[in-house]
mmCIF file of C-alpha atoms in Angstrom:
data_model
loop_
_atom_site.group_PDB
_atom_site.id
_atom_site.type_symbol
_atom_site.label_atom_id
_atom_site.label_comp_id
_atom_site.label_asym_id
_atom_site.label_seq_id
_atom_site.Cartn_x
_atom_site.Cartn_y
_atom_site.Cartn_z
ATOM 1 C CA MET V 835 17.045 11.119 -4.930
ATOM 2 C CA THR V 836 13.318 11.732 -3.638
ATOM 3 C CA PRO V 837 11.941 8.363 -4.216
ATOM 4 C CA GLU V 838 9.161 7.690 -6.426
ATOM 5 C CA PRO V 839 5.876 8.356 -5.108
ATOM 6 C CA LEU V 840 3.833 4.969 -4.142
ATOM 7 C CA LEU V 841 0.847 6.673 -3.955
ATOM 8 C CA GLN V 842 -0.831 10.016 -6.589
ATOM 9 C CA VAL V 843 -3.945 11.779 -6.696
ATOM 10 C CA THR V 844 -4.305 13.892 -9.184
ATOM 11 C CA ASP V 845 -7.462 16.206 -9.324
ATOM 12 C CA LEU V 846 -9.770 13.592 -7.407
ATOM 13 C CA VAL V 847 -13.612 14.573 -8.170
ATOM 14 C CA LYS V 848 -16.462 12.784 -6.479
ATOM 15 C CA HIS V 849 -20.174 13.904 -6.609
ATOM 16 C CA TYR V 850 -23.543 12.174 -5.953
ATOM 17 C CA PRO V 851 -26.455 13.051 -7.680
ATOM 18 C CA LEU V 852 -29.731 14.713 -6.085
ATOM 19 C CA THR V 853 -32.246 13.303 -8.298
ATOM 20 C CA ARG V 854 -35.843 14.690 -7.556
ATOM 21 C CA GLY V 855 -39.249 12.405 -8.695
ATOM 22 C CA ILE V 856 -41.283 8.620 -8.416
ATOM 23 C CA LEU V 857 -41.283 7.304 -11.976
ATOM 24 C CA PHE V 858 -38.974 9.252 -13.675
ATOM 25 C CA ARG V 859 -36.047 10.184 -11.925
ATOM 26 C CA LYS V 860 -34.100 13.429 -12.793
ATOM 27 C CA GLN V 861 -30.991 14.793 -11.520
ATOM 28 C CA VAL V 862 -31.477 18.408 -10.466
ATOM 29 C CA GLY V 863 -27.840 18.432 -8.626
ATOM 30 C CA ALA V 864 -25.109 17.118 -6.978
ATOM 31 C CA VAL V 865 -23.630 16.783 -3.757
ATOM 32 C CA HIS V 866 -19.926 18.318 -3.967
ATOM 33 C CA ALA V 867 -18.186 15.899 -1.504
ATOM 34 C CA VAL V 868 -14.795 15.846 -2.848
ATOM 35 C CA ASP V 869 -13.800 18.059 -5.817
ATOM 36 C CA GLY V 870 -9.815 18.232 -7.426
ATOM 37 C CA VAL V 871 -7.869 16.342 -4.332
ATOM 38 C CA SER V 872 -4.629 15.462 -5.458
ATOM 39 C CA PHE V 873 -1.267 14.404 -3.048
ATOM 40 C CA THR V 874 1.430 12.220 -3.316
ATOM 41 C CA LEU V 875 2.592 8.900 -1.110
ATOM 42 C CA ARG V 876 5.988 7.742 -0.972
ATOM 43 C CA ARG V 877 6.599 4.513 1.231
ATOM 44 C CA GLY V 878 7.039 4.870 4.990
ATOM 45 C CA GLU V 879 5.433 8.074 4.764
ATOM 46 C CA THR V 880 2.167 9.331 6.265
ATOM 47 C CA LEU V 881 0.091 12.650 5.068
ATOM 48 C CA GLY V 882 -2.502 13.186 7.891
ATOM 49 C CA ILE V 883 -5.376 14.577 6.518
ATOM 50 C CA VAL V 884 -7.501 17.293 8.708
ATOM 51 C CA GLY V 885 -10.753 19.043 8.725
ATOM 52 C CA GLU V 886 -14.363 18.793 10.193
ATOM 53 C CA SER V 887 -16.688 16.561 9.774
ATOM 54 C CA GLY V 888 -18.823 16.800 5.950
ATOM 55 C CA CYS V 889 -15.283 18.352 4.409
ATOM 56 C CA GLY V 890 -15.094 14.923 2.301
ATOM 57 C CA LYS V 891 -12.313 13.334 4.488
ATOM 58 C CA SER V 892 -13.797 9.447 4.126
ATOM 59 C CA THR V 893 -15.239 9.696 0.519
ATOM 60 C CA VAL V 894 -11.187 9.977 0.256
ATOM 61 C CA ALA V 895 -10.429 6.840 2.100
ATOM 62 C CA ARG V 896 -13.394 5.596 -0.104
ATOM 63 C CA LEU V 897 -12.178 6.297 -3.101
ATOM 64 C CA LEU V 898 -8.262 5.090 -2.689
ATOM 65 C CA VAL V 899 -9.297 1.511 -1.646
ATOM 66 C CA GLY V 900 -11.889 1.365 -4.327
ATOM 67 C CA LEU V 901 -15.602 0.868 -1.975
ATOM 68 C CA GLU V 902 -16.689 4.166 -4.420
ATOM 69 C CA ARG V 903 -15.216 5.280 -7.681
ATOM 70 C CA PRO V 904 -15.234 8.575 -8.494
ATOM 71 C CA THR V 905 -16.783 10.755 -11.121
ATOM 72 C CA ALA V 906 -13.153 12.086 -12.925
ATOM 73 C CA GLY V 907 -10.188 12.316 -11.326
ATOM 74 C CA GLN V 908 -6.476 9.395 -10.978
ATOM 75 C CA ILE V 909 -5.693 7.123 -8.402
ATOM 76 C CA ARG V 910 -1.428 6.086 -9.209
ATOM 77 C CA TYR V 911 -0.465 2.834 -7.510
ATOM 78 C CA ARG V 912 3.155 2.144 -8.923
ATOM 79 C CA GLY V 913 2.168 3.982 -11.544
ATOM 80 C CA GLU V 914 -0.875 2.842 -12.422
ATOM 81 C CA ASP V 915 -4.230 4.026 -12.419
ATOM 82 C CA ILE V 916 -6.502 2.189 -10.449
ATOM 83 C CA THR V 917 -9.601 3.833 -11.156
ATOM 84 C CA LYS V 918 -9.882 1.833 -14.963
ATOM 85 C CA LEU V 919 -8.989 -1.507 -13.121
ATOM 86 C CA SER V 920 -11.664 -4.499 -12.123
ATOM 87 C CA GLY V 921 -11.704 -7.677 -12.185
ATOM 88 C CA PRO V 922 -8.964 -9.656 -11.045
ATOM 89 C CA ALA V 923 -6.636 -6.579 -11.060
ATOM 90 C CA LEU V 924 -7.774 -4.514 -8.797
ATOM 91 C CA ARG V 925 -8.317 -7.202 -6.603
ATOM 92 C CA THR V 926 -4.375 -7.837 -7.001
ATOM 93 C CA VAL V 927 -4.201 -3.778 -5.924
ATOM 94 C CA ARG V 928 -6.462 -4.037 -3.141
ATOM 95 C CA ARG V 929 -4.397 -5.930 -1.536
ATOM 96 C CA ASN V 930 -1.535 -3.787 -0.834
ATOM 97 C CA ILE V 931 -4.065 -0.979 -0.032
ATOM 98 C CA GLN V 932 -5.909 -2.296 2.994
ATOM 99 C CA MET V 933 -8.300 0.199 5.648
ATOM 100 C CA VAL V 934 -8.730 0.315 8.877
ATOM 101 C CA PHE V 935 -12.606 1.945 9.689
ATOM 102 C CA GLN V 936 -13.341 4.567 12.659
ATOM 103 C CA ASP V 937 -15.996 2.775 14.605
ATOM 104 C CA PRO V 938 -14.651 -0.917 16.188
ATOM 105 C CA TYR V 939 -18.316 -1.742 17.443
ATOM 106 C CA THR V 940 -19.273 -1.518 13.754
ATOM 107 C CA SER V 941 -16.824 -2.407 11.473
ATOM 108 C CA LEU V 942 -16.656 -6.148 12.803
ATOM 109 C CA ASN V 943 -19.110 -9.108 12.263
ATOM 110 C CA PRO V 944 -20.594 -9.905 15.777
ATOM 111 C CA ARG V 945 -21.207 -13.836 14.537
ATOM 112 C CA MET V 946 -17.598 -13.892 13.668
ATOM 113 C CA THR V 947 -15.015 -14.796 16.127
ATOM 114 C CA VAL V 948 -11.553 -12.399 15.512
ATOM 115 C CA GLY V 949 -9.718 -15.699 14.384
ATOM 116 C CA ASP V 950 -12.336 -15.637 11.469
ATOM 117 C CA ILE V 951 -12.072 -11.504 11.411
ATOM 118 C CA VAL V 952 -8.709 -11.979 10.847
ATOM 119 C CA GLY V 953 -8.675 -14.407 8.592
ATOM 120 C CA GLU V 954 -11.266 -13.035 6.682
ATOM 121 C CA PRO V 955 -8.690 -11.820 3.756
ATOM 122 C CA PHE V 956 -6.807 -15.395 3.370
ATOM 123 C CA GLU V 957 -10.337 -16.432 2.144
ATOM 124 C CA ILE V 958 -10.372 -13.859 -0.367
ATOM 125 C CA HIS V 959 -6.716 -13.984 -1.040
ATOM 126 C CA PRO V 960 -6.248 -17.258 -0.878
ATOM 127 C CA GLU V 961 -2.846 -17.466 -2.733
ATOM 128 C CA ALA V 962 -1.982 -15.157 0.261
ATOM 129 C CA ALA V 963 -1.232 -18.043 2.665
ATOM 130 C CA PRO V 964 -1.451 -21.973 2.512
ATOM 131 C CA LYS V 965 -4.672 -23.112 3.623
ATOM 132 C CA GLY V 966 -2.950 -25.200 6.028
ATOM 133 C CA ASP V 967 -0.942 -22.457 7.954
ATOM 134 C CA ARG V 968 -3.587 -19.507 8.052
ATOM 135 C CA ARG V 969 -4.658 -20.687 11.252
ATOM 136 C CA GLN V 970 -0.798 -20.571 12.761
ATOM 137 C CA ARG V 971 -0.972 -16.346 10.405
ATOM 138 C CA VAL V 972 -3.725 -15.596 12.265
ATOM 139 C CA ARG V 973 -2.270 -15.618 15.650
ATOM 140 C CA GLU V 974 0.578 -14.076 14.920
ATOM 141 C CA LEU V 975 -0.649 -10.655 13.864
ATOM 142 C CA LEU V 976 -2.628 -10.664 17.064
ATOM 143 C CA ASP V 977 0.419 -10.837 18.813
ATOM 144 C CA VAL V 978 2.224 -8.449 17.146
ATOM 145 C CA VAL V 979 -1.337 -5.882 17.809
ATOM 146 C CA GLY V 980 -0.987 -6.543 21.333
ATOM 147 C CA LEU V 981 -4.061 -9.131 21.710
ATOM 148 C CA ASN V 982 -4.011 -12.705 23.095
ATOM 149 C CA PRO V 983 -3.455 -15.152 20.214
ATOM 150 C CA GLU V 984 -4.807 -17.668 22.533
ATOM 151 C CA HIS V 985 -8.052 -15.204 22.135
ATOM 152 C CA ILE V 986 -8.703 -16.333 18.819
ATOM 153 C CA ASN V 987 -12.103 -17.839 20.065
ATOM 154 C CA ARG V 988 -13.675 -15.166 20.766
ATOM 155 C CA TYR V 989 -16.090 -12.983 19.990
ATOM 156 C CA PRO V 990 -16.014 -9.560 19.548
ATOM 157 C CA HIS V 991 -18.542 -8.274 22.048
ATOM 158 C CA GLN V 992 -15.726 -9.444 24.278
ATOM 159 C CA PHE V 993 -13.072 -6.649 23.411
ATOM 160 C CA SER V 994 -12.805 -3.302 24.438
ATOM 161 C CA GLY V 995 -12.571 -0.671 22.200
ATOM 162 C CA GLY V 996 -8.865 -0.592 22.128
ATOM 163 C CA GLN V 997 -8.516 -3.735 22.131
ATOM 164 C CA ARG V 998 -11.369 -4.501 18.423
ATOM 165 C CA GLN V 999 -9.738 -1.715 17.021
ATOM 166 C CA ARG V 1000 -6.062 -3.990 17.392
ATOM 167 C CA ILE V 1001 -8.428 -5.996 15.310
ATOM 168 C CA GLY V 1002 -9.104 -3.962 12.998
ATOM 169 C CA ILE V 1003 -5.648 -3.343 12.502
ATOM 170 C CA ALA V 1004 -4.626 -7.191 13.082
ATOM 171 C CA ARG V 1005 -7.108 -8.177 9.669
ATOM 172 C CA GLY V 1006 -4.914 -4.849 7.765
ATOM 173 C CA LEU V 1007 -2.275 -6.387 8.273
ATOM 174 C CA ALA V 1008 -3.594 -10.127 6.840
ATOM 175 C CA LEU V 1009 -2.587 -9.562 3.430
ATOM 176 C CA ARG V 1010 0.825 -7.888 3.937
ATOM 177 C CA PRO V 1011 -0.374 -4.326 2.125
ATOM 178 C CA GLU V 1012 1.979 -1.716 1.103
ATOM 179 C CA VAL V 1013 -0.825 1.769 1.975
ATOM 180 C CA ILE V 1014 -3.251 1.648 4.338
ATOM 181 C CA VAL V 1015 -5.482 4.085 4.681
ATOM 182 C CA ALA V 1016 -6.904 4.768 8.401
ATOM 183 C CA ASP V 1017 -10.369 6.409 8.184
ATOM 184 C CA GLU V 1018 -10.500 7.984 12.267
ATOM 185 C CA PRO V 1019 -8.868 5.330 13.962
ATOM 186 C CA VAL V 1020 -9.122 7.056 16.716
ATOM 187 C CA SER V 1021 -12.057 9.504 17.188
ATOM 188 C CA ALA V 1022 -14.716 6.434 18.923
ATOM 189 C CA LEU V 1023 -11.914 5.337 21.634
ATOM 190 C CA ASP V 1024 -11.164 7.429 24.601
ATOM 191 C CA VAL V 1025 -7.826 9.776 24.823
ATOM 192 C CA SER V 1026 -5.647 7.197 27.076
ATOM 193 C CA VAL V 1027 -6.344 4.101 24.898
ATOM 194 C CA GLN V 1028 -6.262 6.685 21.107
ATOM 195 C CA ALA V 1029 -1.941 7.115 22.323
ATOM 196 C CA GLN V 1030 -1.552 3.555 22.429
ATOM 197 C CA VAL V 1031 -3.010 2.613 19.382
ATOM 198 C CA VAL V 1032 -1.187 5.520 17.572
ATOM 199 C CA ASN V 1033 1.769 4.238 18.597
ATOM 200 C CA LEU V 1034 0.965 1.087 17.924
ATOM 201 C CA MET V 1035 0.460 1.940 14.259
ATOM 202 C CA GLN V 1036 4.065 3.796 13.987
ATOM 203 C CA ARG V 1037 5.198 0.933 15.321
ATOM 204 C CA LEU V 1038 3.876 -1.604 12.652
ATOM 205 C CA GLN V 1039 4.889 1.327 10.096
ATOM 206 C CA GLY V 1040 8.547 1.015 11.139
ATOM 207 C CA GLN V 1041 8.307 -2.778 11.645
ATOM 208 C CA PHE V 1042 6.589 -2.829 8.154
ATOM 209 C CA GLY V 1043 7.365 -0.434 6.309
ATOM 210 C CA LEU V 1044 3.707 0.603 5.544
ATOM 211 C CA SER V 1045 2.777 3.661 4.287
ATOM 212 C CA TYR V 1046 -0.700 5.559 6.097
ATOM 213 C CA VAL V 1047 -3.420 7.967 5.001
ATOM 214 C CA PHE V 1048 -3.732 9.290 7.714
ATOM 215 C CA ILE V 1049 -7.078 10.843 8.025
ATOM 216 C CA ALA V 1050 -8.565 12.869 11.462
ATOM 217 C CA HIS V 1051 -9.632 15.973 12.826
ATOM 218 C CA ASP V 1052 -7.998 15.457 16.273
ATOM 219 C CA LEU V 1053 -5.199 18.227 15.585
ATOM 220 C CA SER V 1054 -3.115 16.765 17.909
ATOM 221 C CA VAL V 1055 -2.783 13.250 17.242
ATOM 222 C CA VAL V 1056 -2.034 13.763 13.547
ATOM 223 C CA ARG V 1057 0.618 16.303 14.427
ATOM 224 C CA HIS V 1058 2.016 13.492 15.921
ATOM 225 C CA ILE V 1059 1.911 10.522 14.071
ATOM 226 C CA SER V 1060 2.523 12.663 10.062
ATOM 227 C CA ASP V 1061 4.871 13.503 8.282
ATOM 228 C CA ARG V 1062 3.054 15.832 6.072
ATOM 229 C CA VAL V 1063 -0.513 17.484 6.576
ATOM 230 C CA ALA V 1064 -3.703 18.924 4.021
ATOM 231 C CA VAL V 1065 -6.315 20.300 5.828
ATOM 232 C CA MET V 1066 -9.339 20.088 3.869
ATOM 233 C CA TYR V 1067 -12.074 21.869 3.683
ATOM 234 C CA LEU V 1068 -15.146 21.334 1.540
ATOM 235 C CA GLY V 1069 -14.477 18.509 -0.530
ATOM 236 C CA ARG V 1070 -11.011 20.716 -1.272
ATOM 237 C CA PHE V 1071 -7.288 20.841 0.016
ATOM 238 C CA ALA V 1072 -6.583 24.665 1.901
ATOM 239 C CA GLU V 1073 -2.853 23.869 2.695
ATOM 240 C CA ALA V 1074 -1.153 21.098 2.730
ATOM 241 C CA GLY V 1075 2.856 21.151 4.296
ATOM 242 C CA THR V 1076 4.880 19.542 6.489
ATOM 243 C CA ASP V 1077 3.189 18.791 9.969
ATOM 244 C CA GLU V 1078 5.878 21.994 11.464
ATOM 245 C CA GLU V 1079 5.373 23.962 8.260
ATOM 246 C CA ILE V 1080 1.460 23.269 8.962
ATOM 247 C CA TYR V 1081 1.399 23.500 12.886
ATOM 248 C CA ASP V 1082 4.367 26.879 13.075
ATOM 249 C CA HIS V 1083 3.500 28.494 9.605
ATOM 250 C CA PRO V 1084 0.081 27.825 9.184
ATOM 251 C CA THR V 1085 -1.134 30.541 6.226
ATOM 252 C CA HIS V 1086 -4.674 29.929 4.923
ATOM 253 C CA PRO V 1087 -7.292 31.500 7.010
ATOM 254 C CA TYR V 1088 -8.798 28.306 7.715
ATOM 255 C CA THR V 1089 -5.873 26.557 9.018
ATOM 256 C CA GLN V 1090 -4.906 29.282 12.010
ATOM 257 C CA ALA V 1091 -8.921 30.017 12.987
ATOM 258 C CA LEU V 1092 -8.838 25.709 14.098
ATOM 259 C CA LEU V 1093 -5.435 25.962 15.509
ATOM 260 C CA SER V 1094 -6.608 28.992 16.907
ATOM 261 C CA ALA V 1095 -8.746 26.456 18.668
ATOM 262 C CA VAL V 1096 -6.548 23.933 20.422
ATOM 263 C CA PRO V 1097 -5.954 24.004 24.067
ATOM 264 C CA VAL V 1098 -2.963 24.621 25.227
ATOM 265 C CA PRO V 1099 -0.975 23.830 28.894
ATOM 266 C CA ASP V 1100 -0.146 27.447 29.667
ATOM 267 C CA PRO V 1101 -3.468 29.701 29.811
ATOM 268 C CA ALA V 1102 -0.929 32.607 29.902
ATOM 269 C CA ALA V 1103 0.171 31.542 25.720
ATOM 270 C CA GLY V 1104 -2.818 30.651 25.025
ATOM 271 C CA ALA V 1105 -4.676 33.886 26.328
ATOM 272 C CA ALA V 1106 -1.081 35.514 24.549
ATOM 273 C CA ARG V 1107 -1.978 33.792 21.369
ATOM 274 C CA GLY V 1108 -5.441 34.839 20.023
ATOM 275 C CA ARG V 1109 -8.555 32.985 19.009
ATOM 276 C CA ILE V 1110 -10.101 32.794 15.791
ATOM 277 C CA ILE V 1111 -13.984 32.543 15.909
ATOM 278 C CA LEU V 1112 -15.655 32.286 13.078
ATOM 279 C CA THR V 1113 -18.831 33.799 11.579
ATOM 280 C CA GLY V 1114 -21.332 31.514 9.816
ATOM 281 C CA ASP V 1115 -21.888 28.242 9.267
ATOM 282 C CA VAL V 1116 -20.420 25.698 6.629
ATOM 283 C CA PRO V 1117 -22.084 25.896 3.311
ATOM 284 C CA SER V 1118 -23.542 23.097 1.521
ATOM 285 C CA PRO V 1119 -21.888 21.184 -0.559
ATOM 286 C CA ALA V 1120 -24.537 20.981 -2.612
ATOM 287 C CA ALA V 1121 -23.912 24.243 -3.134
ATOM 288 C CA PRO V 1122 -20.732 25.174 -2.661
ATOM 289 C CA PRO V 1123 -19.762 29.072 -2.896
ATOM 290 C CA SER V 1124 -17.757 30.239 -5.834
ATOM 291 C CA GLY V 1125 -14.692 31.244 -6.112
ATOM 292 C CA CYS V 1126 -12.902 30.468 -2.371
ATOM 293 C CA ARG V 1127 -14.895 27.650 -1.006
ATOM 294 C CA PHE V 1128 -14.332 29.398 2.788
ATOM 295 C CA ARG V 1129 -14.879 32.829 1.390
ATOM 296 C CA THR V 1130 -18.366 32.882 3.344
ATOM 297 C CA ARG V 1131 -16.614 32.743 6.413
ATOM 298 C CA CYS V 1132 -13.464 34.206 6.067
ATOM 299 C CA TRP V 1133 -11.695 37.912 7.131
ATOM 300 C CA LYS V 1134 -10.072 38.347 4.259
ATOM 301 C CA ALA V 1135 -12.864 37.887 1.492
ATOM 302 C CA THR V 1136 -12.933 40.469 -1.170
ATOM 303 C CA GLU V 1137 -14.657 39.931 -4.598
ATOM 304 C CA ARG V 1138 -11.830 38.166 -5.629
ATOM 305 C CA CYS V 1139 -12.096 35.585 -4.004
ATOM 306 C CA ALA V 1140 -15.636 34.941 -4.872
ATOM 307 C CA ALA V 1141 -14.450 35.363 -8.659
ATOM 308 C CA GLU V 1142 -11.515 32.874 -8.388
ATOM 309 C CA VAL V 1143 -10.400 29.688 -7.804
ATOM 310 C CA PRO V 1144 -7.503 30.035 -5.359
ATOM 311 C CA ALA V 1145 -5.485 26.991 -6.754
ATOM 312 C CA LEU V 1146 -3.650 25.119 -4.313
ATOM 313 C CA ALA V 1147 0.446 26.530 -4.597
ATOM 314 C CA VAL V 1148 3.306 28.379 -2.991
ATOM 315 C CA PRO V 1149 2.666 31.627 -2.683
ATOM 316 C CA ALA V 1150 5.324 33.772 -4.522
ATOM 317 C CA TRP V 1151 6.540 36.179 -1.607
ATOM 318 C CA LEU V 1152 6.734 33.145 1.030
ATOM 319 C CA LYS V 1153 8.664 30.614 -1.357
ATOM 320 C CA ASP V 1154 11.854 32.418 1.026
ATOM 321 C CA GLY V 1155 10.694 31.729 4.093
ATOM 322 C CA PRO V 1156 9.862 29.257 6.811
ATOM 323 C CA ALA V 1157 6.048 29.851 5.753
ATOM 324 C CA ALA V 1158 7.587 28.603 1.765
ATOM 325 C CA HIS V 1159 4.392 25.680 1.289
ATOM 326 C CA ALA V 1160 1.139 25.652 -0.981
ATOM 327 C CA SER V 1161 -1.583 27.868 0.156
ATOM 328 C CA ALA V 1162 -4.993 28.170 -1.460
ATOM 329 C CA CYS V 1163 -4.924 31.103 -0.273
ATOM 330 C CA HIS V 1164 -5.180 34.742 -2.548
ATOM 331 C CA TYR V 1165 -3.974 36.229 0.573
ATOM 332 C CA ALA V 1166 -1.902 33.626 1.959
ATOM 333 C CA ALA V 1167 0.086 34.773 4.583
ATOM 334 C CA GLU V 1168 1.475 33.928 8.101
ATOM 335 C CA ARG V 1169 0.393 34.803 10.429
#
């Protein structure tokens, strides 16, 4: 029996208004940051969201944790639409959905000690830990993420980049959440340190039963940690499936182009695979193309692509094969 989704997102939309005028502000358009994103997340599962810069990944992350209010759509946590909550009800949900930010250099207050940073969630949610136990809880959290508990009184500048990201992870774990939204948590780190942080997150997932929404633009990192992968382009999901389906049997032209650019150790294998070179620039999210948003750079585009928005669904002609997963393309095909 398939477990019920822990998090269910339906037709999520976030538009930022564009205004003109000084005394009398008038809306003249909108930036379509997120435009109809839907997915589910189950307990203990990792959903990887991958795409190039500016596609809306980080906006999705901020919507999930309540840092932004959606223009439309639903975010259901355990069946309850959290977009309609406020006050104490929203604060309760935020205990269970925490975030790890991208930049460990700017996401930590330089004037606070590590103990104060990791313990700050207990000040906001005092019911999570008795006041007398909080210092010990902070020490335990530092130990869990691989830091020396004796460094509790140090400041962020006294730690390396990888250690600072571990501090951010410890802060995210403080309230014992069920869901952690990781917004490019390793993109600012060296490659060797990236591996350490990703392995730490996998260990913590098994230890605490966490569910991750893992956002990144590094395809190899996403494949290593994710159970399912969604490829995002200009505010929408272009393709979604298991990591094997996406990486071994991509059907959307954008996914195929992304994967063709991933370096491979064997030069002969890379040459045999071929490289897809996309032409043109990414359209502005303030004026996205009609129909399929990738059509202006796609070699398969036809008049139908300009007239019809492709649904994110399993193409009928691929349902019986290894490439049977959702793709938002009128001409999806296994490459």
